[in-house]
Every structure is written in structure tokens, then in C-alpha cells.
Amino acid sequence: MAKQVPRGSFQKLGLSALDLKTAFSSLTNTLTSLRTDSGAPSLTLRSVLKEAAGQRGTHGWDVYLKEGDRRDGGNNMTAVSKQRFDLTSKRFVDVPFLTGSCGIAHSKNVFNEGAERVVYHCHEVDMAGQALGPKLIAKETKFQELMEDFNFHNTFCRVQGQAQVLADLFNRRTQRRPELSISFLECCVFEVRDDRWPNGVARILAEMELEGRWMKWNNNAGIRIQIVVPDAVAGRTLLSAA
């Protein structure tokens, strides 16, 4: 059976908690692979170019300015709206661009990709197309067919918002101690007009770019990195699941 699913494996379930944890981690990883890989044969990867490591917009930028400020380069490249997912109404609502912002720009080439999305450098821009506000990353589907799915980013934004609600509850219970504080990046969706997209409309997911060095403690399947933590009281060394 394990051979019938992408990267499947057979787990012999033992009686210990560690064996059970391993089995569930394997199951989660298999389900994640099944959801992404099983659709791959029927979906066509978009043809995108990738920046070299350390580059940022070296090959130019796609600039989308609001109506009246546009300089489109022949592709009707217009910024239409900026939206966030509202958990109360369970729908996207319009939010303002940054003060002085006339639209957004993202790098022509991607700098990274995940199981379902390609990632570009991004920022809001002023009238001259110059960067305004914090650095962002923009995410789009990596599959040609899903470029027509207007709701592609909905689940991501909804789950991100729900996660922050839970994080706020956790932070209150722990009295907002800095070492225990949890937060999730706030994301938004820019709607733009671009004749290169099916139906001439694109929705670009954006969130703040994390600068510096960061540790990813777990992968998308929930598998966690094991770290060694010194025990200052007993002089022991403990193996902890981060």
C-alpha cells in the first residue's frame, strides 16, 4: 500500500508514545504529499525564471499603479484594490494602501517556491515606482490552471487569521511573557489587472518579508527539530522537541 502514494512508507506501530508519534508524523507527511503531488500530473507548472541567491529585483520589476497613475508597459497593469480576510464576515474587505502609495511592484523573477506557490520580492510603491514601506514577499500559484481560480488564496488567509486569534488567546493566558509570545504574519491580497493573466485579473498574496536569520522549527508535515537544552538546575542536558 505504501508504494501507491507519493513518498509513502509503512509504519509498524509499537506500544510506545514515540512509535505512535512517528506513525502520526508519517501519516501527516503522507497526506501533505498526497494533496500536493497527486494533483501534479493533472496540473501544469508555470514557466517562471528564478533569481540567483542574494538578488532582489535584478531582472526588473512588474509595477502596478492605481488608475490614473498607471504606466503599464502595454499589459494594462493596474492596481485595483488591497484586501484582508475578515474573520467576522468571513470575506475579504478593502483596506487602504499605505500613505503615499500608488500601487505595488514585485520582482519579475521568483526567488523561492513552495509546494503550491512561487515567491517574489515585493513592496508598495509611490508615484515614481519607488519602494514605499516595509519589504514584502508576494506569492502566486505555481500551476497554470490555478491562475484562473479567483479564490486560490482564501484558505491561506482565513487560516492565518484564525491562527492569530488563537495566538492572542495563548499570549493572554501566559501574561504576554516575551519569551512565550506567539504571533503570525498578517497577510493581504492585492487585486491587479494584467492582460498576461487569464481573464486579465490576478490576485497576489503578500506578507511582510522576514529579514535576518530565522530557524524553521518544523516542516509542513509537523515534524519538529530536536534541540539540546541545558538544565541549569540539575546540571543535566535535556533533549527537547522545539
Coordinates of C-alpha atoms in Angstrom, one line a residue:
M1 CA 0.0 0.0 0.0
A2 CA 2.8 2.4 0.9
K3 CA 4.0 2.3 -2.7
Q4 CA 0.7 3.6 -4.0
V5 CA 1.0 7.1 -2.6
P6 CA 3.8 9.7 -3.2
R7 CA 6.8 9.1 -0.9
G8 CA 4.7 6.6 1.2
S9 CA 6.1 4.4 3.9
F10 CA 4.8 1.6 6.1
Q11 CA 5.0 2.2 9.8
K12 CA 4.9 -0.8 12.3
L13 CA 3.0 0.6 15.3
G14 CA 4.6 -0.2 18.6
L15 CA 3.3 0.3 22.1
S16 CA 5.4 3.4 23.0
A17 CA 4.4 7.0 22.7
L18 CA 7.4 7.6 20.5
D19 CA 6.3 4.9 18.0
L20 CA 2.8 6.5 17.9
K21 CA 4.3 10.0 17.4
T22 CA 6.4 8.6 14.5
A23 CA 3.3 7.0 12.9
F24 CA 1.2 10.1 13.1
S25 CA 4.1 12.3 11.8
S26 CA 4.5 9.9 8.8
L27 CA 0.7 9.9 8.2
T28 CA 0.6 13.8 8.2
N29 CA 3.6 13.9 5.8
T30 CA 2.0 11.4 3.5
L31 CA -1.3 13.3 3.5
T32 CA 0.5 16.5 2.7
S33 CA 2.4 14.8 -0.2
L34 CA -0.8 13.2 -1.4
R35 CA -2.6 16.5 -1.6
T36 CA 0.1 18.3 -3.5
D37 CA 1.8 15.5 -5.5
S38 CA -1.4 13.7 -6.6
G39 CA -2.7 16.8 -8.3
A40 CA 0.7 17.5 -10.0
P41 CA 0.1 15.1 -13.0
S42 CA -3.1 17.0 -14.0
L43 CA -1.7 20.4 -13.4
T44 CA 0.9 22.3 -15.5
L45 CA 3.7 24.1 -13.8
R46 CA 4.0 27.7 -14.8
S47 CA 7.2 28.7 -16.7
V48 CA 9.0 31.1 -14.3
L49 CA 12.5 32.4 -14.1
K50 CA 14.4 32.3 -10.8
E51 CA 16.8 34.9 -9.3
A52 CA 20.2 33.9 -8.0
A53 CA 20.7 33.8 -4.3
G54 CA 21.0 37.2 -2.8
Q55 CA 19.4 39.0 -5.7
R56 CA 16.5 41.3 -5.3
G57 CA 14.7 42.5 -8.5
T58 CA 17.9 42.3 -10.5
H59 CA 15.9 41.4 -13.6
G60 CA 13.4 44.2 -13.2
W61 CA 10.0 44.7 -11.6
D62 CA 6.4 44.4 -12.6
V63 CA 4.8 47.7 -11.4
Y64 CA 1.0 48.0 -10.9
L65 CA -0.2 51.6 -10.3
K66 CA -3.7 52.7 -9.3
E67 CA -5.9 54.0 -12.1
G68 CA -4.7 57.5 -13.1
D69 CA -1.1 56.8 -12.1
R70 CA -0.5 53.9 -14.4
R71 CA 2.5 53.4 -16.7
D72 CA 1.6 49.9 -17.8
G73 CA 4.1 48.9 -20.5
G74 CA 1.3 47.6 -22.7
N75 CA -0.2 45.0 -20.4
N76 CA -2.9 47.0 -18.7
M77 CA -1.0 46.7 -15.4
T78 CA -3.3 48.4 -12.8
A79 CA -3.6 48.1 -9.0
V80 CA -7.3 47.7 -8.3
S81 CA -7.5 47.0 -4.5
K82 CA -5.8 45.9 -1.3
Q83 CA -7.8 43.4 0.8
R84 CA -7.6 41.4 4.1
F85 CA -9.7 38.5 5.1
D86 CA -12.3 39.5 7.8
L87 CA -13.0 36.6 10.2
T88 CA -16.3 38.1 11.4
S89 CA -17.9 38.5 8.0
K90 CA -15.8 35.6 6.6
R91 CA -15.0 37.5 3.4
F92 CA -12.3 39.8 2.0
V93 CA -12.7 43.5 2.8
D94 CA -11.0 46.5 1.3
V95 CA -8.2 48.1 3.3
P96 CA -6.2 51.3 2.4
F97 CA -2.9 51.3 0.7
L98 CA 0.0 52.8 2.7
T99 CA 0.0 56.6 2.9
G100 CA 1.5 57.9 -0.3
S101 CA 1.3 54.6 -2.0
C102 CA 0.2 54.5 -5.7
G103 CA 0.3 50.7 -6.1
I104 CA 2.6 47.7 -5.8
A105 CA 5.6 46.1 -7.6
H106 CA 7.0 42.7 -7.5
S107 CA 10.2 41.3 -9.0
K108 CA 9.9 39.8 -12.5
N109 CA 11.7 36.6 -11.4
V110 CA 10.9 34.4 -8.4
F111 CA 13.4 33.9 -5.6
N112 CA 11.8 30.8 -4.0
E113 CA 8.9 28.4 -4.2
G114 CA 6.9 26.0 -2.1
A115 CA 4.6 23.1 -2.7
E116 CA 1.8 25.3 -4.2
R117 CA 3.2 28.8 -4.7
V118 CA 6.1 30.7 -6.2
V119 CA 7.5 33.7 -4.2
Y120 CA 8.6 37.1 -5.4
H121 CA 10.2 40.1 -3.7
C122 CA 7.5 42.8 -3.4
H123 CA 6.7 46.3 -2.0
E124 CA 4.2 49.1 -2.3
V125 CA 5.4 52.0 -4.5
D126 CA 5.0 55.7 -4.8
M127 CA 4.1 57.7 -8.0
A128 CA 7.7 57.2 -9.3
G129 CA 7.5 53.4 -8.7
Q130 CA 10.0 53.7 -5.8
A131 CA 9.7 51.3 -2.8
L132 CA 7.5 52.5 0.0
G133 CA 7.0 51.0 3.4
P134 CA 8.3 47.6 4.6
K135 CA 9.7 44.9 2.3
L136 CA 7.1 42.3 1.3
I137 CA 7.0 38.9 -0.4
A138 CA 4.4 38.2 -3.0
K139 CA 3.0 34.7 -3.5
E140 CA 1.2 33.3 -6.6
T141 CA 0.1 29.9 -7.7
K142 CA 2.8 27.8 -9.4
F143 CA 0.3 26.0 -11.6
Q144 CA -1.0 27.3 -14.9
E145 CA -4.6 26.1 -14.4
L146 CA -5.0 27.7 -10.9
M147 CA -4.2 31.1 -12.3
E148 CA -8.0 31.2 -13.1
D149 CA -9.0 30.3 -9.6
F150 CA -10.1 33.6 -8.1
N151 CA -10.4 32.1 -4.6
F152 CA -6.9 30.4 -4.5
H153 CA -5.6 32.4 -1.6
N154 CA -8.8 32.3 0.5
T155 CA -7.9 29.3 2.7
F156 CA -4.4 30.6 3.4
C157 CA -5.7 34.0 4.6
R158 CA -8.5 32.5 6.6
V159 CA -6.3 30.0 8.4
Q160 CA -3.6 32.7 9.1
G161 CA -6.2 35.0 10.7
Q162 CA -7.7 32.1 12.8
A163 CA -4.1 31.2 13.9
Q164 CA -3.6 34.8 15.1
V165 CA -6.8 34.7 17.2
L166 CA -5.6 31.6 18.9
A167 CA -2.1 33.2 19.4
D168 CA -3.7 36.2 21.1
L169 CA -5.6 33.9 23.5
F170 CA -2.4 32.0 24.3
N171 CA -0.5 35.2 24.8
R172 CA -3.1 36.4 27.3
R173 CA -3.0 33.1 29.2
T174 CA 0.8 33.4 29.5
Q175 CA 0.5 37.0 30.6
R176 CA 2.3 38.1 27.4
R177 CA 5.7 37.0 28.6
P178 CA 8.1 37.9 25.8
E179 CA 9.8 34.5 25.7
L180 CA 6.5 32.8 25.2
S181 CA 4.8 35.3 22.9
I182 CA 3.4 33.9 19.6
S183 CA 2.4 35.9 16.5
F184 CA 1.6 35.2 12.9
L185 CA 2.4 37.4 9.9
E186 CA -0.6 39.5 8.7
C187 CA -1.3 38.9 5.1
C188 CA -3.2 40.8 2.4
V189 CA -4.3 40.2 -1.2
F190 CA -3.7 42.8 -3.9
E191 CA -6.1 42.6 -6.9
V192 CA -4.5 43.8 -10.1
R193 CA -5.4 43.9 -13.8
D194 CA -2.8 42.3 -16.0
D195 CA -3.6 41.1 -19.6
R196 CA -1.0 38.3 -19.2
W197 CA -3.3 36.5 -16.7
P198 CA -6.4 34.6 -17.7
N199 CA -9.4 36.9 -17.7
G200 CA -7.0 39.8 -17.2
V201 CA -7.2 39.8 -13.4
A202 CA -4.7 38.5 -10.8
R203 CA -4.8 38.2 -7.0
I204 CA -1.4 38.5 -5.3
L205 CA -0.9 37.3 -1.8
A206 CA 1.5 39.4 0.2
E207 CA 3.0 39.4 3.7
M208 CA 6.0 41.1 5.4
E209 CA 9.4 39.8 4.5
L210 CA 11.4 38.4 7.4
E211 CA 14.9 39.7 7.3
G212 CA 17.9 38.3 9.1
R213 CA 18.5 34.6 10.1
W214 CA 15.5 32.6 11.2
M215 CA 15.1 29.0 12.3
K216 CA 12.2 27.0 10.9
W217 CA 11.4 24.7 13.8
N218 CA 9.0 22.4 12.0
N219 CA 8.2 21.5 8.4
N220 CA 4.8 21.5 6.7
A221 CA 4.1 18.0 8.0
G222 CA 4.6 19.0 11.6
I223 CA 7.9 17.2 12.1
R224 CA 9.9 19.1 14.7
I225 CA 13.7 19.7 15.0
Q226 CA 15.2 18.1 18.2
I227 CA 17.4 20.6 20.1
V228 CA 19.6 20.1 23.1
V229 CA 18.7 22.4 26.1
P230 CA 21.0 22.6 29.2
D231 CA 19.3 22.1 32.5
A232 CA 20.8 24.8 34.8
V233 CA 19.3 23.3 38.0
A234 CA 20.4 19.7 37.9
G235 CA 23.4 20.1 35.6
R236 CA 21.8 17.8 33.1
T237 CA 21.3 18.0 29.3
L238 CA 17.8 17.5 28.1
L239 CA 16.6 16.6 24.6
S240 CA 13.7 18.8 23.8
A241 CA 11.3 18.9 20.9
A242 CA 11.3 22.6 19.8

